[in-house]
Short mmCIF file of C-alpha atoms in Angstrom, two decimals:
data_model
loop_
_atom_site.label_atom_id
_atom_site.label_comp_id
_atom_site.label_asym_id
_atom_site.label_seq_id
_atom_site.Cartn_x
_atom_site.Cartn_y
_atom_site.Cartn_z
CA MET A 1 200.56 -228.76 37.81
CA LYS A 2 201.80 -225.63 36.14
CA ARG A 3 198.65 -223.45 36.07
CA TYR A 4 197.06 -222.05 32.91
CA LYS A 5 197.03 -218.54 34.22
CA SER A 6 200.81 -218.39 34.46
CA LEU A 7 201.40 -219.05 30.78
CA VAL A 8 203.32 -216.50 28.87
CA PHE A 9 203.43 -217.67 25.29
CA SER A 10 206.76 -216.61 23.98
CA MET A 11 208.48 -219.70 22.67
CA ALA A 12 211.15 -219.70 25.39
CA VAL A 13 208.68 -219.51 28.19
CA LEU A 14 206.33 -222.09 26.51
CA ALA A 15 209.20 -224.50 26.30
CA GLY A 16 209.97 -224.05 29.99
CA VAL A 17 206.37 -224.45 30.92
CA LEU A 18 206.19 -227.73 29.08
CA GLN A 19 209.43 -228.96 30.49
CA GLN A 20 208.54 -228.18 34.04
CA SER A 21 204.97 -229.44 34.05
CA CYS A 22 204.18 -232.33 36.25
CA THR A 23 201.81 -233.80 33.65
CA LYS A 24 203.52 -236.90 32.47
CA ASN A 25 202.52 -236.55 28.83
CA PHE A 26 204.33 -233.27 28.37
CA LEU A 27 207.68 -234.86 28.53
CA ASP A 28 206.81 -237.39 25.93
CA TYR A 29 205.18 -234.59 23.85
CA ASN A 30 208.31 -232.66 23.61
CA THR A 31 210.99 -235.24 23.44
CA ASP A 32 212.13 -236.66 20.13
CA GLY A 33 213.43 -240.12 21.21
CA ARG A 34 214.92 -240.86 17.77
CA GLY A 35 217.64 -238.33 18.36
CA ALA A 36 216.85 -236.68 14.94
CA THR A 37 218.31 -233.28 14.09
CA PRO A 38 215.86 -230.39 13.95
CA GLU A 39 216.14 -230.43 10.13
CA GLU A 40 215.28 -234.06 9.91
CA VAL A 41 212.41 -233.66 12.35
CA GLN A 42 211.16 -230.56 10.36
CA ARG A 43 211.41 -232.45 7.04
CA ASP A 44 209.21 -235.28 8.03
CA GLY A 45 206.68 -233.21 9.87
CA TYR A 46 207.45 -234.82 13.15
CA ILE A 47 206.97 -231.61 15.22
CA LEU A 48 203.51 -230.88 13.57
CA THR A 49 202.57 -234.46 14.05
CA SER A 50 203.53 -234.39 17.72
CA ALA A 51 201.71 -231.09 18.33
CA LEU A 52 198.44 -231.82 16.53
CA THR A 53 197.99 -235.39 17.73
CA GLY A 54 198.97 -234.26 21.20
CA LEU A 55 196.13 -231.60 20.96
CA GLN A 56 193.74 -234.25 19.83
CA ALA A 57 194.46 -236.39 22.90
CA TRP A 58 192.78 -233.90 25.17
CA VAL A 59 189.28 -233.65 23.71
CA VAL A 60 187.95 -236.98 25.09
CA PRO A 61 191.19 -237.54 27.15
CA LEU A 62 193.32 -240.41 26.08
CA ASP A 63 195.35 -240.27 29.29
CA VAL A 64 193.74 -243.08 31.42
CA ASN A 65 193.64 -241.29 34.67
CA THR A 66 192.18 -238.15 33.20
CA ASN A 67 189.67 -240.15 31.11
CA GLN A 68 188.59 -241.95 34.27
CA PHE A 69 187.73 -238.80 36.24
CA VAL A 70 186.19 -236.89 33.48
CA GLU A 71 184.57 -239.54 31.19
CA CYS A 72 183.63 -242.44 33.49
CA LEU A 73 183.28 -241.06 37.08
CA LEU A 74 181.93 -237.68 35.98
CA GLY A 75 180.35 -237.95 32.57
CA GLY A 76 179.35 -241.63 33.02
CA SER A 77 177.61 -241.10 36.30
CA PHE A 78 175.73 -237.89 35.47
CA SER A 79 174.69 -239.19 31.88
CA GLY A 80 173.19 -242.48 32.92
CA TYR A 81 175.80 -244.33 31.00
CA LEU A 82 178.13 -245.70 33.74
CA ALA A 83 178.04 -246.40 37.42
CA ASP A 84 180.89 -246.57 39.92
CA SER A 85 181.76 -250.17 41.08
CA ASN A 86 184.68 -249.47 43.49
CA ASN A 87 183.46 -249.10 47.09
CA GLY A 88 186.60 -247.05 47.85
CA PHE A 89 184.81 -244.24 46.03
CA ASN A 90 181.99 -244.07 48.70
CA GLY A 91 181.60 -240.60 50.24
CA LYS A 92 183.73 -238.79 47.81
CA ASN A 93 182.38 -239.43 44.31
CA PHE A 94 180.42 -237.42 41.72
CA ALA A 95 177.64 -240.04 41.68
CA SER A 96 176.46 -239.11 45.11
CA TYR A 97 177.12 -235.39 44.66
CA ASN A 98 180.03 -235.05 46.97
CA PRO A 99 183.23 -235.29 44.93
CA GLU A 100 186.49 -234.44 46.66
CA ASN A 101 188.57 -231.63 45.10
CA GLY A 102 191.05 -233.94 43.70
CA TRP A 103 188.21 -235.34 41.48
CA ALA A 104 186.42 -232.05 40.75
CA ARG A 105 189.56 -230.18 39.60
CA VAL A 106 190.63 -232.44 36.88
CA ALA A 107 188.59 -231.19 33.95
CA PHE A 108 189.55 -227.60 34.82
CA ASN A 109 193.20 -227.90 35.90
CA ASP A 110 194.28 -230.58 33.43
CA ILE A 111 192.27 -229.96 30.27
CA ILE A 112 192.33 -226.33 30.00
CA PRO A 113 196.15 -225.92 30.19
CA ASN A 114 196.80 -228.92 27.98
CA ILE A 115 194.45 -227.56 25.26
CA ILE A 116 195.80 -224.03 25.45
CA ILE A 117 199.43 -225.06 25.55
CA ARG A 118 199.19 -227.69 22.75
CA HIS A 119 197.13 -225.32 20.61
CA LYS A 120 199.89 -222.59 20.91
CA LYS A 121 202.36 -225.25 20.06
CA VAL A 122 200.64 -226.11 16.74
CA ILE A 123 200.64 -222.33 15.79
CA SER A 124 204.30 -222.06 16.73
CA VAL A 125 205.49 -224.92 14.51
CA THR A 126 203.50 -224.20 11.22
CA ASN A 127 202.17 -221.23 9.32
CA GLU A 128 200.03 -223.45 7.13
CA PRO A 129 196.46 -222.32 7.47
CA VAL A 130 194.76 -225.83 7.33
CA PRO A 131 196.51 -227.51 10.34
CA ILE A 132 195.97 -224.18 12.27
CA ALA A 133 192.23 -224.19 11.39
CA VAL A 134 192.01 -227.91 12.33
CA ALA A 135 193.72 -227.13 15.67
CA ASP A 136 190.96 -224.33 16.21
CA VAL A 137 188.32 -226.83 15.65
CA ILE A 138 189.83 -229.21 18.16
CA LYS A 139 190.21 -226.50 20.72
CA VAL A 140 186.63 -225.34 20.38
CA MET A 141 185.32 -228.91 20.90
CA ALA A 142 187.52 -229.37 23.92
CA ILE A 143 186.77 -226.07 25.64
CA SER A 144 183.07 -226.33 24.94
CA ARG A 145 183.09 -229.43 27.10
CA VAL A 146 184.93 -227.65 29.90
CA THR A 147 182.55 -224.71 30.01
CA ASP A 148 179.62 -227.02 29.98
CA ILE A 149 180.99 -228.58 33.16
CA TYR A 150 181.65 -225.38 35.18
CA GLY A 151 180.00 -222.48 33.47
CA PRO A 152 182.18 -219.33 33.37
CA ILE A 153 185.81 -220.20 32.86
CA PRO A 154 189.00 -218.44 32.02
CA TYR A 155 189.37 -218.50 28.26
CA SER A 156 189.81 -215.43 26.08
CA LYS A 157 192.22 -213.69 28.50
CA ILE A 158 194.57 -216.55 29.32
CA GLY A 159 198.08 -215.36 28.72
CA GLU A 160 196.91 -211.90 27.70
CA ASN A 161 199.87 -209.55 27.80
CA GLY A 162 201.75 -212.18 29.81
CA ALA A 163 199.33 -211.79 32.75
CA LEU A 164 199.91 -214.11 35.66
CA GLU A 165 196.24 -214.16 36.53
CA ALA A 166 193.39 -215.01 34.19
CA PRO A 167 190.04 -213.36 34.48
CA TYR A 168 187.02 -215.43 33.66
CA ASP A 169 184.63 -215.06 30.64
CA SER A 170 180.98 -215.64 31.30
CA GLN A 171 179.60 -218.79 29.66
CA GLU A 172 177.79 -216.65 27.14
CA GLU A 173 180.99 -214.90 26.34
CA VAL A 174 182.83 -218.25 26.00
CA TYR A 175 180.21 -219.48 23.52
CA ASN A 176 180.41 -216.28 21.50
CA LYS A 177 184.22 -216.76 21.35
CA LEU A 178 183.78 -220.28 20.33
CA PHE A 179 181.46 -219.44 17.50
CA GLU A 180 183.81 -216.71 16.36
CA GLU A 181 186.78 -219.13 16.26
CA LEU A 182 184.69 -221.88 14.70
CA ASN A 183 183.47 -219.57 11.98
CA ALA A 184 187.04 -218.49 11.13
CA ALA A 185 188.17 -222.09 10.89
CA ILE A 186 185.28 -223.04 8.71
CA LYS A 187 186.13 -220.17 6.34
CA VAL A 188 189.78 -221.35 6.03
CA LEU A 189 188.85 -224.96 5.59
CA SER A 190 186.17 -224.19 2.96
CA GLU A 191 188.77 -222.11 1.04
CA ASN A 192 191.33 -225.02 1.14
CA LEU A 193 189.36 -228.06 0.45
CA GLN A 194 192.12 -229.63 -1.74
CA GLN A 195 194.86 -228.99 0.71
CA ASN A 196 194.87 -232.29 2.58
CA PHE A 197 197.75 -232.66 5.09
CA SER A 198 199.96 -235.37 6.43
CA PRO A 199 197.91 -238.47 7.65
CA LYS A 200 200.57 -238.92 10.38
CA ALA A 201 199.57 -235.52 11.91
CA ASP A 202 195.93 -236.61 12.28
CA ASN A 203 194.64 -239.33 14.37
CA VAL A 204 190.90 -238.49 13.49
CA TYR A 205 190.68 -237.98 9.70
CA ALA A 206 194.15 -238.73 8.40
CA GLY A 207 194.48 -235.17 7.09
CA ASN A 208 191.22 -235.07 5.15
CA VAL A 209 190.16 -231.41 5.00
CA THR A 210 186.55 -232.08 3.80
CA LYS A 211 185.90 -234.32 6.67
CA TRP A 212 187.22 -231.71 9.13
CA LEU A 213 184.99 -229.13 7.56
CA LYS A 214 181.99 -231.42 8.02
CA LEU A 215 182.91 -231.89 11.61
CA ALA A 216 183.29 -228.21 12.12
CA ASN A 217 179.77 -227.61 10.71
CA SER A 218 178.35 -230.31 12.79
CA LEU A 219 180.02 -228.99 15.94
CA LYS A 220 178.64 -225.55 15.27
CA LEU A 221 175.16 -227.16 15.02
CA ARG A 222 175.68 -228.89 18.32
CA LEU A 223 176.71 -225.66 20.13
CA ALA A 224 173.89 -223.72 18.55
CA MET A 225 171.38 -226.14 19.87
CA ARG A 226 172.97 -226.04 23.19
CA ILE A 227 172.16 -222.25 23.66
CA SER A 228 168.60 -222.56 21.94
CA ASN A 229 166.66 -222.02 25.13
CA VAL A 230 168.54 -219.01 26.45
CA SER A 231 169.63 -217.28 23.19
CA PRO A 232 167.16 -218.42 20.48
CA GLN A 233 168.06 -215.84 17.89
CA LYS A 234 171.83 -216.47 18.12
CA ALA A 235 171.16 -220.25 18.21
CA LYS A 236 168.93 -220.04 15.08
CA GLU A 237 171.51 -217.91 13.24
CA MET A 238 174.45 -220.16 13.99
CA GLY A 239 172.46 -223.37 13.46
CA GLU A 240 171.16 -222.22 10.09
CA GLN A 241 174.63 -221.22 8.93
CA ALA A 242 175.78 -224.71 9.84
CA LEU A 243 172.87 -226.41 8.10
CA GLN A 244 173.43 -224.30 4.95
CA GLN A 245 177.14 -224.34 4.59
CA SER A 246 177.89 -225.77 1.22
CA THR A 247 180.10 -228.69 2.18
CA GLY A 248 177.58 -229.81 4.70
CA LEU A 249 177.59 -231.91 7.89
CA ILE A 250 178.44 -235.39 8.98
CA VAL A 251 175.48 -237.28 7.45
CA ALA A 252 177.23 -240.67 6.80
CA ASN A 253 179.03 -242.92 9.26
CA ALA A 254 182.13 -242.81 6.95
CA ASP A 255 182.54 -239.28 8.30
CA ASN A 256 182.13 -239.99 11.94
CA ALA A 257 184.77 -238.35 14.13
CA PHE A 258 186.70 -241.03 16.13
CA VAL A 259 190.20 -240.54 17.59
CA LYS A 260 192.73 -243.38 17.60
CA PRO A 261 194.10 -244.24 21.09
CA ILE A 262 197.65 -243.42 21.41
CA ASN A 263 198.45 -246.54 23.39
CA ARG A 264 195.27 -248.40 24.48
CA ASN A 265 191.62 -247.44 24.69
CA PRO A 266 191.32 -245.81 28.14
CA PHE A 267 187.69 -247.13 28.64
CA ARG A 268 189.11 -250.68 28.27
CA VAL A 269 191.69 -250.17 31.03
CA ILE A 270 189.08 -248.53 33.40
CA MET A 271 186.38 -250.87 32.88
CA TYR A 272 188.37 -254.06 33.05
CA GLU A 273 191.86 -253.60 34.66
CA TYR A 274 191.45 -250.88 37.36
CA ASN A 275 190.59 -253.04 40.35
CA ASN A 276 188.85 -255.48 38.13
CA GLY A 277 186.89 -252.55 36.75
CA ASP A 278 186.19 -249.39 38.53
CA SER A 279 182.91 -248.77 36.63
CA ARG A 280 180.08 -250.83 35.17
CA VAL A 281 177.32 -249.89 32.67
CA SER A 282 174.47 -247.92 34.28
CA ALA A 283 171.10 -249.34 34.99
CA ASP A 284 169.70 -246.38 33.24
CA ILE A 285 170.73 -247.09 29.74
CA THR A 286 170.15 -250.84 30.18
CA SER A 287 166.63 -250.24 31.43
CA PHE A 288 165.81 -248.15 28.36
CA MET A 289 167.35 -250.55 25.94
CA ASN A 290 165.93 -253.68 27.62
CA GLY A 291 162.44 -252.13 27.55
CA TYR A 292 162.86 -251.27 23.87
CA ALA A 293 164.39 -254.73 23.10
CA ASP A 294 167.12 -252.79 21.41
CA PRO A 295 169.25 -254.93 19.09
CA ARG A 296 172.26 -252.66 19.79
CA ARG A 297 172.62 -254.06 23.38
CA GLU A 298 174.86 -256.90 22.35
CA LYS A 299 177.09 -254.43 20.49
CA TYR A 300 177.37 -251.97 23.46
CA PHE A 301 177.47 -254.35 26.36
CA THR A 302 178.63 -257.70 27.75
CA PRO A 303 175.94 -259.69 29.63
CA SER A 304 175.90 -259.79 33.48
CA ALA A 305 177.75 -262.69 35.09
CA PHE A 306 175.61 -263.55 38.15
CA THR A 307 176.01 -267.15 39.37
CA THR A 308 172.33 -267.41 40.33
CA GLY A 309 169.14 -266.10 38.63
CA THR A 310 168.85 -264.89 35.08
CA ASN A 311 171.70 -263.14 33.35
CA GLY A 312 171.06 -260.59 30.64
CA PHE A 313 171.97 -256.88 30.17
CA PHE A 314 171.57 -255.71 33.85
CA GLY A 315 173.42 -252.43 34.62
CA LEU A 316 174.30 -251.19 38.02
CA ARG A 317 172.39 -248.23 39.50
CA SER A 318 174.35 -245.16 39.91
CA GLY A 319 174.44 -243.03 43.06
CA ILE A 320 174.33 -245.84 45.57
CA GLN A 321 176.32 -246.83 48.66
CA ILE A 322 178.60 -249.27 46.77
CA PRO A 323 178.89 -252.56 48.61
CA SER A 324 182.09 -254.51 49.10
CA GLY A 325 182.72 -257.88 47.62
CA ASN A 326 182.88 -259.27 44.11
CA ASN A 327 179.16 -259.31 43.36
CA ILE A 328 179.39 -255.61 42.37
CA LYS A 329 181.63 -256.57 39.43
CA LEU A 330 179.05 -259.08 37.95
CA TYR A 331 176.86 -256.37 36.43
CA THR A 332 176.88 -255.69 32.78
CA ASN A 333 180.10 -254.16 31.38
CA MET A 334 180.96 -252.07 28.39
CA LYS A 335 182.07 -253.98 25.24
CA VAL A 336 185.31 -252.28 24.40
CA ASP A 337 188.64 -253.56 23.04
CA GLU A 338 192.11 -252.04 23.49
CA SER A 339 192.30 -250.87 19.88
CA ASP A 340 188.75 -249.38 19.69
CA ASN A 341 188.68 -245.65 18.57
CA ILE A 342 187.02 -243.19 20.77
CA LEU A 343 183.95 -241.29 19.75
CA TRP A 344 183.85 -237.43 19.32
CA MET A 345 180.83 -237.03 17.11
CA ASN A 346 178.68 -239.19 14.86
CA ALA A 347 176.26 -238.99 12.03
CA ALA A 348 173.45 -240.17 14.18
CA GLU A 349 173.81 -237.24 16.57
CA VAL A 350 173.75 -234.83 13.62
CA ALA A 351 170.55 -236.33 12.37
CA PHE A 352 168.94 -235.88 15.70
CA LEU A 353 170.17 -232.35 15.86
CA LYS A 354 168.52 -231.76 12.46
CA SER A 355 165.32 -233.37 13.74
CA GLU A 356 165.21 -230.90 16.68
CA ALA A 357 166.15 -228.05 14.37
CA ALA A 358 163.11 -229.00 12.13
CA LEU A 359 160.91 -229.08 15.26
CA ARG A 360 162.06 -225.58 16.07
CA GLY A 361 161.41 -224.34 12.55
CA TRP A 362 164.94 -223.56 11.60
CA GLN A 363 165.65 -223.21 7.85
CA GLY A 364 167.90 -225.36 5.70
CA VAL A 365 167.35 -228.60 7.62
CA GLY A 366 166.51 -230.81 4.63
CA GLY A 367 163.79 -233.27 5.80
CA THR A 368 161.33 -233.22 8.55
CA ALA A 369 161.70 -233.79 12.24
CA GLN A 370 160.33 -237.34 11.74
CA SER A 371 162.57 -238.13 8.73
CA ASN A 372 165.68 -237.00 10.53
CA TYR A 373 164.65 -238.73 13.83
CA GLU A 374 164.35 -242.00 11.85
CA GLU A 375 167.67 -241.37 9.96
CA GLY A 376 169.42 -240.98 13.30
CA ILE A 377 168.23 -244.36 14.57
CA LYS A 378 169.09 -245.99 11.25
CA LEU A 379 172.48 -244.42 11.16
CA SER A 380 173.25 -245.69 14.79
CA PHE A 381 172.16 -249.20 13.94
CA GLU A 382 174.47 -249.08 10.78
CA GLN A 383 177.28 -247.70 12.94
CA TRP A 384 177.18 -250.52 15.36
CA GLY A 385 176.45 -253.20 12.78
CA ALA A 386 172.99 -253.98 14.35
CA SER A 387 170.09 -255.32 12.29
CA GLY A 388 166.33 -254.58 12.72
CA ALA A 389 166.23 -250.81 12.50
CA GLU A 390 163.00 -250.85 10.53
CA SER A 391 161.18 -253.06 13.00
CA TYR A 392 162.49 -250.98 15.90
CA LEU A 393 161.24 -247.80 14.20
CA ALA A 394 157.80 -249.30 13.79
CA ASN A 395 157.39 -250.36 17.36
CA THR A 396 154.43 -248.46 19.11
CA SER A 397 154.24 -250.23 22.40
CA ASN A 398 157.67 -250.92 23.96
CA ARG A 399 158.59 -248.64 26.71
CA PRO A 400 161.76 -248.34 29.06
CA GLU A 401 161.45 -250.97 31.75
CA SER A 402 161.43 -250.31 35.52
CA TYR A 403 164.74 -251.31 36.91
CA VAL A 404 164.65 -254.43 39.11
CA ASP A 405 168.04 -255.04 40.57
CA PRO A 406 169.07 -258.72 40.02
CA MET A 407 170.80 -258.54 43.41
CA GLY A 408 167.78 -257.25 45.10
CA GLN A 409 169.33 -254.05 46.67
CA PHE A 410 169.04 -251.12 44.30
CA SER A 411 165.65 -251.46 42.41
CA TYR A 412 164.00 -248.31 41.42
CA THR A 413 160.57 -247.65 42.89
CA GLY A 414 159.85 -244.41 40.93
CA THR A 415 158.07 -244.18 37.48
CA PRO A 416 160.24 -244.73 34.51
CA SER A 417 159.83 -242.96 31.25
CA ARG A 418 156.85 -243.83 29.22
CA ILE A 419 158.10 -242.68 25.80
CA THR A 420 157.76 -245.21 22.99
CA ILE A 421 159.95 -245.47 19.85
CA ASN A 422 157.64 -244.88 16.90
CA TRP A 423 157.30 -241.31 15.78
CA SER A 424 153.85 -239.87 16.23
CA GLU A 425 152.75 -236.56 14.52
CA ALA A 426 149.90 -236.48 17.00
CA ALA A 427 152.31 -236.37 19.92
CA THR A 428 152.82 -233.10 21.89
CA GLN A 429 155.99 -231.05 21.30
CA ALA A 430 157.31 -232.24 24.68
CA GLU A 431 156.86 -235.87 23.61
CA LYS A 432 158.58 -235.42 20.36
CA MET A 433 161.40 -233.73 22.09
CA GLU A 434 161.72 -236.54 24.58
CA ARG A 435 161.86 -239.08 21.65
CA ILE A 436 164.61 -237.18 19.88
CA ILE A 437 166.81 -236.68 22.91
CA THR A 438 166.26 -240.21 24.35
CA GLN A 439 167.36 -241.72 21.05
CA LYS A 440 170.19 -239.40 20.60
CA TRP A 441 171.29 -240.28 24.17
CA ILE A 442 171.28 -244.05 23.19
CA ALA A 443 173.24 -243.42 19.92
CA ASN A 444 175.81 -241.20 21.64
CA PHE A 445 177.03 -243.85 24.14
CA PRO A 446 179.47 -243.39 25.82
CA LEU A 447 179.87 -239.60 25.33
CA GLY A 448 178.88 -238.88 28.92
CA ILE A 449 179.76 -235.11 29.10
CA GLU A 450 177.56 -234.46 25.96
CA ALA A 451 174.71 -236.61 27.31
CA TRP A 452 174.86 -234.84 30.75
CA SER A 453 174.76 -231.46 28.95
CA GLU A 454 171.70 -232.38 26.95
CA TYR A 455 169.98 -233.74 30.08
CA ARG A 456 170.48 -230.46 31.87
CA ARG A 457 169.40 -228.53 28.70
CA THR A 458 166.28 -230.55 28.11
CA GLY A 459 165.45 -232.70 31.11
CA TYR A 460 165.73 -235.93 28.99
CA PRO A 461 166.19 -238.77 29.11
CA LYS A 462 164.28 -239.37 32.35
CA LEU A 463 167.00 -240.81 34.58
CA MET A 464 166.61 -242.58 37.91
CA GLU A 465 167.25 -240.37 40.95
CA VAL A 466 170.26 -241.32 43.12
CA MET A 467 169.89 -243.33 46.24
CA GLN A 468 172.65 -241.49 48.07
CA ASN A 469 172.64 -237.65 47.88
CA ASN A 470 175.62 -236.56 50.01
CA SER A 471 175.47 -232.85 48.89
CA GLY A 472 174.03 -231.70 52.25
CA GLY A 473 171.03 -230.20 50.45
CA LEU A 474 173.06 -228.38 47.83
CA VAL A 475 171.87 -230.63 44.92
CA ASN A 476 168.11 -231.23 44.42
CA THR A 477 167.79 -234.96 43.85
CA SER A 478 165.09 -234.67 41.31
CA ARG A 479 167.12 -232.18 39.24
CA MET A 480 170.46 -233.91 39.74
CA ALA A 481 173.90 -232.22 39.56
CA ARG A 482 173.99 -229.15 37.47
CA ARG A 483 177.57 -228.31 37.33
CA LEU A 484 180.92 -228.78 39.14
CA ALA A 485 182.30 -226.28 41.72
CA TYR A 486 185.62 -224.63 40.82
CA PRO A 487 188.74 -226.16 42.18
CA GLN A 488 189.78 -225.04 45.51
CA GLU A 489 193.16 -223.86 44.10
CA GLU A 490 191.23 -221.10 42.35
CA TYR A 491 190.34 -219.56 45.60
CA THR A 492 194.01 -219.51 46.72
CA GLU A 493 195.70 -218.74 43.43
CA ASN A 494 193.16 -216.80 41.44
CA SER A 495 190.91 -215.46 44.15
CA LYS A 496 189.99 -212.19 42.73
CA ASN A 497 188.90 -213.53 39.41
CA VAL A 498 187.06 -216.62 40.59
CA ASN A 499 185.18 -214.55 43.14
CA ASP A 500 184.22 -212.07 40.38
CA ALA A 501 182.95 -214.90 38.27
CA VAL A 502 180.80 -216.31 40.96
CA THR A 503 179.37 -213.04 41.90
CA ASN A 504 178.85 -211.47 38.43
CA MET A 505 178.71 -214.31 35.96
CA LEU A 506 177.49 -217.57 37.66
CA LYS A 507 174.62 -215.88 39.40
CA GLY A 508 174.47 -218.48 42.06
CA ALA A 509 176.53 -220.35 44.63
CA ASP A 510 179.74 -222.07 43.51
CA ASN A 511 178.26 -225.55 44.09
CA MET A 512 176.79 -228.48 42.16
CA GLY A 513 173.25 -227.30 42.51
CA THR A 514 173.60 -224.02 40.49
CA ASP A 515 172.61 -224.10 36.80
CA VAL A 516 174.98 -223.18 34.01
CA TRP A 517 173.86 -220.42 31.75
CA TRP A 518 172.07 -222.44 29.07
CA ALA A 519 170.43 -225.17 31.36
CA LYS A 520 166.71 -225.73 31.69
CA LYS A 521 165.60 -223.94 34.83
#
């Protein structure tokens, strides 16, 4: 892999980097198989289309192998959404807190260079402000996910003066830079609302500028809420700006941000085709939704397929010693088709963000914590085509159920969450927060990196502890994994900068037990 820190962004060197990279998508990304002349390519916008859609493919990675490591094995395991079902993963996986370097390096070594290179490519092929602003929004969304995985990362100084080594930014510095870039993009988009661009160049919103502006505002609110415990004034300032921007937020499912798969939906391949499915749905989310008798279950999941006993929506517990044999493949699976689009952000999440903003007393929310909480649930039901939202909202008794493993091996003996669905003004602030985050977690399935980040920020939802903690004491089982360690290559190829980041920015050991900057301590 050609490393991000060796990038020198003159066009000649950029072309060389792309051609020499071992990442298989780079060749397809730069090759015009039609044999068109440069004039023909420029005329139909093919270069911009290739550059911008290529950039979009690395937010929630569309490459199947990258998606598996980042979304399923990492985000899926740590969020309570998915569980590993391949016993070849024992002893080296995220779920038991002992990932091998080949797993832990992917989000850092693959996503950062792909985003930086492809973002530079967009800038190099157009001087139109709108596509560049859209590219900036995409970059912010992607990089925010990476810094939330590792903490301090190289960002603002990548490629600076052609440097061959990239110093790190603290996570606070990364967030400040992301807000700066997002604010600039919002300004450009708001000044060019009528300047829609080619639908071919956009696999998310088909070139609709207004929808991109709503996503940018919504993303800004997400990032503001992320830092609300450690930088409350900055969070309130950025959050209120997002809430009060005139074009508004994603408040309707018609504006949800989904990216079209370039080939096939990677979740479908991973959950069904890799070794008859390398992952299954986690027992965490099925236990919550079973306890709530949630009508969305049949939209999210396929039933279990055990040959004896009762079938239903029975997920597999994460963080176990995965047994051999076919029984492990009989647990509930994700309901996903090859052509299904991949979620980036939805209206339900924005409603829950507004609910929390109201709870915190931020201005410009529009509605109360309760009204936005209830709107979030209604929007999620609508998104998934599920009925019964009103009855669900009125339920005052249902609670998440305690997980009893249908195969009798991995049942949970701890105390599950006791949080109910119906909003209560008499509840404590902590109970209100748990309701908001728990329902946001259900509505955000399967956005694992986002859900894991919110778990580390708030402590919710209350997930089951792993049965196998192979961290050698580095990870507290009750607090679960807090970040990923930096790739080993950083210590051989960028040692001065990574050691400086660990000593002066991370403020803790470079392991999975150290909190990132914004996390709940």
